[in-house]
PDB file of C-alpha atoms in Angstrom:
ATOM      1  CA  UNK A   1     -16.901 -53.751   8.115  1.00  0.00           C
ATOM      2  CA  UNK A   2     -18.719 -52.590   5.146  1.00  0.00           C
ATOM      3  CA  UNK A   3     -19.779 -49.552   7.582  1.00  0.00           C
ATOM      4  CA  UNK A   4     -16.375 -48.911   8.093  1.00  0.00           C
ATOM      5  CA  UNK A   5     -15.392 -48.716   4.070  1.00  0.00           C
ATOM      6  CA  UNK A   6     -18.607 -46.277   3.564  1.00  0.00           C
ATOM      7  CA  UNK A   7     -17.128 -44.297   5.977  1.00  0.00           C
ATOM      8  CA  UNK A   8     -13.833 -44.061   4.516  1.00  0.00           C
ATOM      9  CA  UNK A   9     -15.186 -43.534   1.238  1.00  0.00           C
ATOM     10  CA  UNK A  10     -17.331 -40.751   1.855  1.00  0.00           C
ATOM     11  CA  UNK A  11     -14.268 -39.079   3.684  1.00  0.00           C
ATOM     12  CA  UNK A  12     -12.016 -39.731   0.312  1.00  0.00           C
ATOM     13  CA  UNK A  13     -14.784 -38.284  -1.540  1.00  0.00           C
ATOM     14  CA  UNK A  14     -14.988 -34.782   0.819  1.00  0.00           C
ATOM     15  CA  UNK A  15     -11.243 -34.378   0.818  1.00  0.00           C
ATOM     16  CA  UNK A  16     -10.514 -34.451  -3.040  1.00  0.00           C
ATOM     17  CA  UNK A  17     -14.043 -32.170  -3.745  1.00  0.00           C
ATOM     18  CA  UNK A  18     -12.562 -29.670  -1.101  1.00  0.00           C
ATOM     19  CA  UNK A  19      -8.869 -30.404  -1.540  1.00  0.00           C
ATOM     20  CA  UNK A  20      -9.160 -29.628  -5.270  1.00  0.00           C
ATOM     21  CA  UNK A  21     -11.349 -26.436  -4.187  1.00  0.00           C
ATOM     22  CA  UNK A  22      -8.149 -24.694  -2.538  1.00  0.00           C
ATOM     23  CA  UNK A  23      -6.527 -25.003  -6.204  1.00  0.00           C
ATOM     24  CA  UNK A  24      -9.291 -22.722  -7.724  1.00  0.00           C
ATOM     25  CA  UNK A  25      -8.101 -19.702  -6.079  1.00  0.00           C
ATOM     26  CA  UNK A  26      -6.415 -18.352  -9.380  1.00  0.00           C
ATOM     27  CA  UNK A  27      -7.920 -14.604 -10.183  1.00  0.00           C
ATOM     28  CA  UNK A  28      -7.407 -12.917 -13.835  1.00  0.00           C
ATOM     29  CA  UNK A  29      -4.960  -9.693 -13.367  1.00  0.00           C
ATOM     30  CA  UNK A  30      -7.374  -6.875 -13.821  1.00  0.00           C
ATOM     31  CA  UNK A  31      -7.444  -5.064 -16.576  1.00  0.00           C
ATOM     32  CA  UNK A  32      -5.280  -1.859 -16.683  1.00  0.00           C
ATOM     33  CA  UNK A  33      -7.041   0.943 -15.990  1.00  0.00           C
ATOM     34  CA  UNK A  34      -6.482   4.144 -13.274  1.00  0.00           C
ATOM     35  CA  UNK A  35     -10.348   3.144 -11.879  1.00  0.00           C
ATOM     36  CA  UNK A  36      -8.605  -0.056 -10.769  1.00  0.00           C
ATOM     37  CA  UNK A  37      -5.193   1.575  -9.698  1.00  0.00           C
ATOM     38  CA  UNK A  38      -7.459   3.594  -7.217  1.00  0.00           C
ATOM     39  CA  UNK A  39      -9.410   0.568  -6.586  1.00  0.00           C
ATOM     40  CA  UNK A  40      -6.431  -1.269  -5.520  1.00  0.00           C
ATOM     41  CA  UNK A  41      -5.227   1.515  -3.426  1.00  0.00           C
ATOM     42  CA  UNK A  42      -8.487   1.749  -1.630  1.00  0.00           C
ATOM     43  CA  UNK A  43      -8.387  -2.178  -0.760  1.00  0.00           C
ATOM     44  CA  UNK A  44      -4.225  -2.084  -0.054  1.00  0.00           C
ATOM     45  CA  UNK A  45      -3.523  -4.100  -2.727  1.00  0.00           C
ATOM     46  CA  UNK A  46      -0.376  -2.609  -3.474  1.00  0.00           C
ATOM     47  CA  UNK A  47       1.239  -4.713  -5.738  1.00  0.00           C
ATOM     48  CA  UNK A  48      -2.001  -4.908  -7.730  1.00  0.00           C
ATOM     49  CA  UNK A  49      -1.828  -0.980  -7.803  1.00  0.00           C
ATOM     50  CA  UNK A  50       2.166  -1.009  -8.746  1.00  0.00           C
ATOM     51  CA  UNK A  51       1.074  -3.418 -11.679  1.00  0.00           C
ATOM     52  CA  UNK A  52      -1.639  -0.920 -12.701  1.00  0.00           C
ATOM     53  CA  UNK A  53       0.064   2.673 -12.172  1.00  0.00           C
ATOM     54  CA  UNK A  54       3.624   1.470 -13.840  1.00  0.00           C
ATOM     55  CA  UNK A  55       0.982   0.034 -17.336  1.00  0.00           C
ATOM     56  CA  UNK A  56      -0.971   2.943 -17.288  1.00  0.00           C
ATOM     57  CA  UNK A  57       2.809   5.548 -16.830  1.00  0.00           C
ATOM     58  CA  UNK A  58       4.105   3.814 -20.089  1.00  0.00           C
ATOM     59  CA  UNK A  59       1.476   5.127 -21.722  1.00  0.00           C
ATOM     60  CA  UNK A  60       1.072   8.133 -20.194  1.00  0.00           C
ATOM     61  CA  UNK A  61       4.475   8.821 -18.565  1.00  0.00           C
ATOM     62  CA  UNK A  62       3.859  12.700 -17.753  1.00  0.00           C
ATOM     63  CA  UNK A  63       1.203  12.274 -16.199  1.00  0.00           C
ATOM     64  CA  UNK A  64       1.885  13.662 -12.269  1.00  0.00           C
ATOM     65  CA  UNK A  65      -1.509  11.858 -10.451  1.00  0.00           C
ATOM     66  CA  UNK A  66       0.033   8.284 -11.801  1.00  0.00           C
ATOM     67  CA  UNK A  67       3.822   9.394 -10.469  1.00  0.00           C
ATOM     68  CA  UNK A  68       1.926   9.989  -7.218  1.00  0.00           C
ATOM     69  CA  UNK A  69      -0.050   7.153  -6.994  1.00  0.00           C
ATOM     70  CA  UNK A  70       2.699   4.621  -8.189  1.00  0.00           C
ATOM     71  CA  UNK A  71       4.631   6.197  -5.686  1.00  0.00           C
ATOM     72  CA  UNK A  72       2.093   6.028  -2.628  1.00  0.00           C
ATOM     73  CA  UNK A  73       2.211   2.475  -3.825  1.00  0.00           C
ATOM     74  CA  UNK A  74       5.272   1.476  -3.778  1.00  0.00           C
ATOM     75  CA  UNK A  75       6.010   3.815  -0.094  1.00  0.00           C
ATOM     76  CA  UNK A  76       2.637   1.442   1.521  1.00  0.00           C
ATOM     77  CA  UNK A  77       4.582  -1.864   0.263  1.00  0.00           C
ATOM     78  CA  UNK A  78       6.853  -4.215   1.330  1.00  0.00           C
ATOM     79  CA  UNK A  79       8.602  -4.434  -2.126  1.00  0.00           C
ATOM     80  CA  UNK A  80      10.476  -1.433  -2.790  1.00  0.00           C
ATOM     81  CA  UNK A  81       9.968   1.482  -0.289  1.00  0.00           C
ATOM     82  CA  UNK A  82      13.234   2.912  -1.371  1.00  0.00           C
ATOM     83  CA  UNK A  83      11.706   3.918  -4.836  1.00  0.00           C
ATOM     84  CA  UNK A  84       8.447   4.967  -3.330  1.00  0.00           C
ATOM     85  CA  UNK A  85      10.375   8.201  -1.779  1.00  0.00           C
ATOM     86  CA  UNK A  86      12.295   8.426  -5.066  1.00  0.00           C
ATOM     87  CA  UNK A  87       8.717   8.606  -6.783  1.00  0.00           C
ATOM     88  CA  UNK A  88       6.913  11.215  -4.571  1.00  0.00           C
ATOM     89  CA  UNK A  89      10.546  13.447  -4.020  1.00  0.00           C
ATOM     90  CA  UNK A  90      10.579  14.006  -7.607  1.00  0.00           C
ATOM     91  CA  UNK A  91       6.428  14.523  -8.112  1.00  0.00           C
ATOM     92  CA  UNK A  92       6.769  17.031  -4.913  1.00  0.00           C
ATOM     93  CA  UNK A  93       9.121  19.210  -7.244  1.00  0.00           C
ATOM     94  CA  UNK A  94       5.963  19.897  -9.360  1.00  0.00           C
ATOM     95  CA  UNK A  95       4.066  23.112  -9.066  1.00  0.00           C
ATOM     96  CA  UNK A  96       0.736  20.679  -9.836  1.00  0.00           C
ATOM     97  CA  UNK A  97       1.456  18.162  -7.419  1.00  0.00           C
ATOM     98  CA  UNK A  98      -1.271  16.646  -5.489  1.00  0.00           C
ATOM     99  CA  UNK A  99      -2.403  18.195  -1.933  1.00  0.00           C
ATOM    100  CA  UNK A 100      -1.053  15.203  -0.207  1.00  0.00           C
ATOM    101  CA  UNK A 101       2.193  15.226  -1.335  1.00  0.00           C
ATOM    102  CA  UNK A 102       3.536  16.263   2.039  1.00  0.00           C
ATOM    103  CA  UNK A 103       1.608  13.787   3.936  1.00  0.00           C
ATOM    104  CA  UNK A 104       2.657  10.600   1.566  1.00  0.00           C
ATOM    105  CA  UNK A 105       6.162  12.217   1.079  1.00  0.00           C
ATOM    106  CA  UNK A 106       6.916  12.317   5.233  1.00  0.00           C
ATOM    107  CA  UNK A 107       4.964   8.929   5.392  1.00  0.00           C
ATOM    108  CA  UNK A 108       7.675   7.734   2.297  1.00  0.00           C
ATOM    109  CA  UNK A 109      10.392   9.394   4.421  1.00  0.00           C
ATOM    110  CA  UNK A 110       9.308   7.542   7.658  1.00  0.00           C
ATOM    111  CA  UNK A 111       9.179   3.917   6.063  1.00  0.00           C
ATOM    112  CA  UNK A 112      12.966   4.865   4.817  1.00  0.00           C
ATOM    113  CA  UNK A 113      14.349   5.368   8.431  1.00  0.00           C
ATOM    114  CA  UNK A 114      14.612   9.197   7.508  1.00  0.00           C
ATOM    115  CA  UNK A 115      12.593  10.114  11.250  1.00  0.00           C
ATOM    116  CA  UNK A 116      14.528  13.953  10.879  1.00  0.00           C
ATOM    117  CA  UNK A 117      12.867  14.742   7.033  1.00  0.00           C
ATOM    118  CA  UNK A 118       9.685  12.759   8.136  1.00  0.00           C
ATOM    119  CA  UNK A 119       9.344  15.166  11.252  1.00  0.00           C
ATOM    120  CA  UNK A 120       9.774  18.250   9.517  1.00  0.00           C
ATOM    121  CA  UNK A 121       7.415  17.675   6.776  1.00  0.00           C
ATOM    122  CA  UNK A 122       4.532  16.103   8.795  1.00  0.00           C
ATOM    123  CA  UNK A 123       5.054  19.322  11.049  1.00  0.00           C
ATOM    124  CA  UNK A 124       4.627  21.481   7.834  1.00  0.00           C
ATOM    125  CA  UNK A 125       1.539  19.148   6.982  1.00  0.00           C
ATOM    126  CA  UNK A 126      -0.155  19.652  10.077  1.00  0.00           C
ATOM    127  CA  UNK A 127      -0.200  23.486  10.476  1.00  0.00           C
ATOM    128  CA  UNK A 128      -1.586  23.257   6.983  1.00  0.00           C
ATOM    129  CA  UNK A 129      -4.740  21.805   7.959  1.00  0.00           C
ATOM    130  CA  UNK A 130      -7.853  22.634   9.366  1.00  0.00           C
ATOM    131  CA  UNK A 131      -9.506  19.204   9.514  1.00  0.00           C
ATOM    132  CA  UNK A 132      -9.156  18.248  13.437  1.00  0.00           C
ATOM    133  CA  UNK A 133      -9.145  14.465  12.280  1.00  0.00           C
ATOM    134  CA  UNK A 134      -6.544  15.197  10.183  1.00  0.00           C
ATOM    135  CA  UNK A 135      -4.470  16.944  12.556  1.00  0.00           C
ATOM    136  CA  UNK A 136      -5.118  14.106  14.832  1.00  0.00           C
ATOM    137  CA  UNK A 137      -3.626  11.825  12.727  1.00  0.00           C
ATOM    138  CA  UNK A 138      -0.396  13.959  12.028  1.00  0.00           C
ATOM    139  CA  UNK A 139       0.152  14.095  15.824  1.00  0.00           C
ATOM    140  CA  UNK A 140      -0.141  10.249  15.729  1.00  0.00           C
ATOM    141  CA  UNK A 141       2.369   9.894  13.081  1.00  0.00           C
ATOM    142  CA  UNK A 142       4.879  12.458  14.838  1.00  0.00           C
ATOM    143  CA  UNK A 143       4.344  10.205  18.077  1.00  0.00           C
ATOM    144  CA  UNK A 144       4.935   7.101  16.518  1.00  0.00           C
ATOM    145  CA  UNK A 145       8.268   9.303  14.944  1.00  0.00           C
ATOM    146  CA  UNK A 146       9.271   9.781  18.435  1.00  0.00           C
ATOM    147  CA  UNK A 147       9.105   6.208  19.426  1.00  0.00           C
ATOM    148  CA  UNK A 148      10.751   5.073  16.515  1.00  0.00           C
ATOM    149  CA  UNK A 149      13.953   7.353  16.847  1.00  0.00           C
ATOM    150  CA  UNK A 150      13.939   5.755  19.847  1.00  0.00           C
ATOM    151  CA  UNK A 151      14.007   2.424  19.735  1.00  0.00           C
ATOM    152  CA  UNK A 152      16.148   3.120  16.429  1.00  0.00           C
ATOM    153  CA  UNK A 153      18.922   4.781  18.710  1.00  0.00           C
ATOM    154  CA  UNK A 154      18.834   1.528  20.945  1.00  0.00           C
TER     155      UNK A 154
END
């Protein structure tokens, strides 16, 4: 018997030192700077990278590489894809605009259901490059453009 409440004590004991472990998961917000936007980016953190890009535009709101980047952000997301394309449509009207504005623009257009815009631009991306990984992966997208209209027709 006394076995038996050893036992069940030293099983008590593990569950509350590793049941009050799963608690302890709370991380500080990083703090606000465009090395972390990128950072975030680079891991897919997206929200993380929203947080960071839409701090760092209210103090800098002309500046075009934090447009993009919120942008790319919010088009990779789940939380508001619609403004992503909003984002990179009005950064692709600048003369300065990043080099992958196309790219991230037909990706943007893509993730909004717009397969006809999406086409067009990743066909204007592609004969822009001379990267063969790069044009390998703009073939991918237009195929996976062609199986979405589709199964979006069905």
């Amino acid at each position: 018997m006394k076995r038996n409440n050893i036992k069940s004590l030293k099983l008590t004991c593990w569950f509350f030192l590793f049941g009050y472990s799963a608690f302890a998961q709370y991380i500080e917000p990083f703090p606000i700077s465009s090395s972390n936007g990128d950072k975030m980016l680079e891991l897919k953190n997206y929200q993380e990278a929203i947080r960071q890009f839409s701090s760092l535009l209210n103090k800098e709101p002309s500046n075009l590489e934090y447009k993009f980047k919120l942008g790319k952000s919010y088009t990779y997301s789940n939380i508001d894809q619609v403004k992503g394309l909003e984002i990179l449509k009005k950064v692709a009207t600048f003369e300065e605009a990043p080099e992958e504005i196309k790219k991230e623009l037909a990706v943007a257009y893509f993730k909004n259901y717009d397969f006809e815009e999406a086409k067009s631009l990743f066909e204007a991306y592609r004969a822009e490059l001379d990267d063969e990984n790069e044009k390998a992966l703009a073939n991918q997208w237009l195929e996976q453009i062609k199986s979405a209209e589709q199964l979006y027709k069905n």
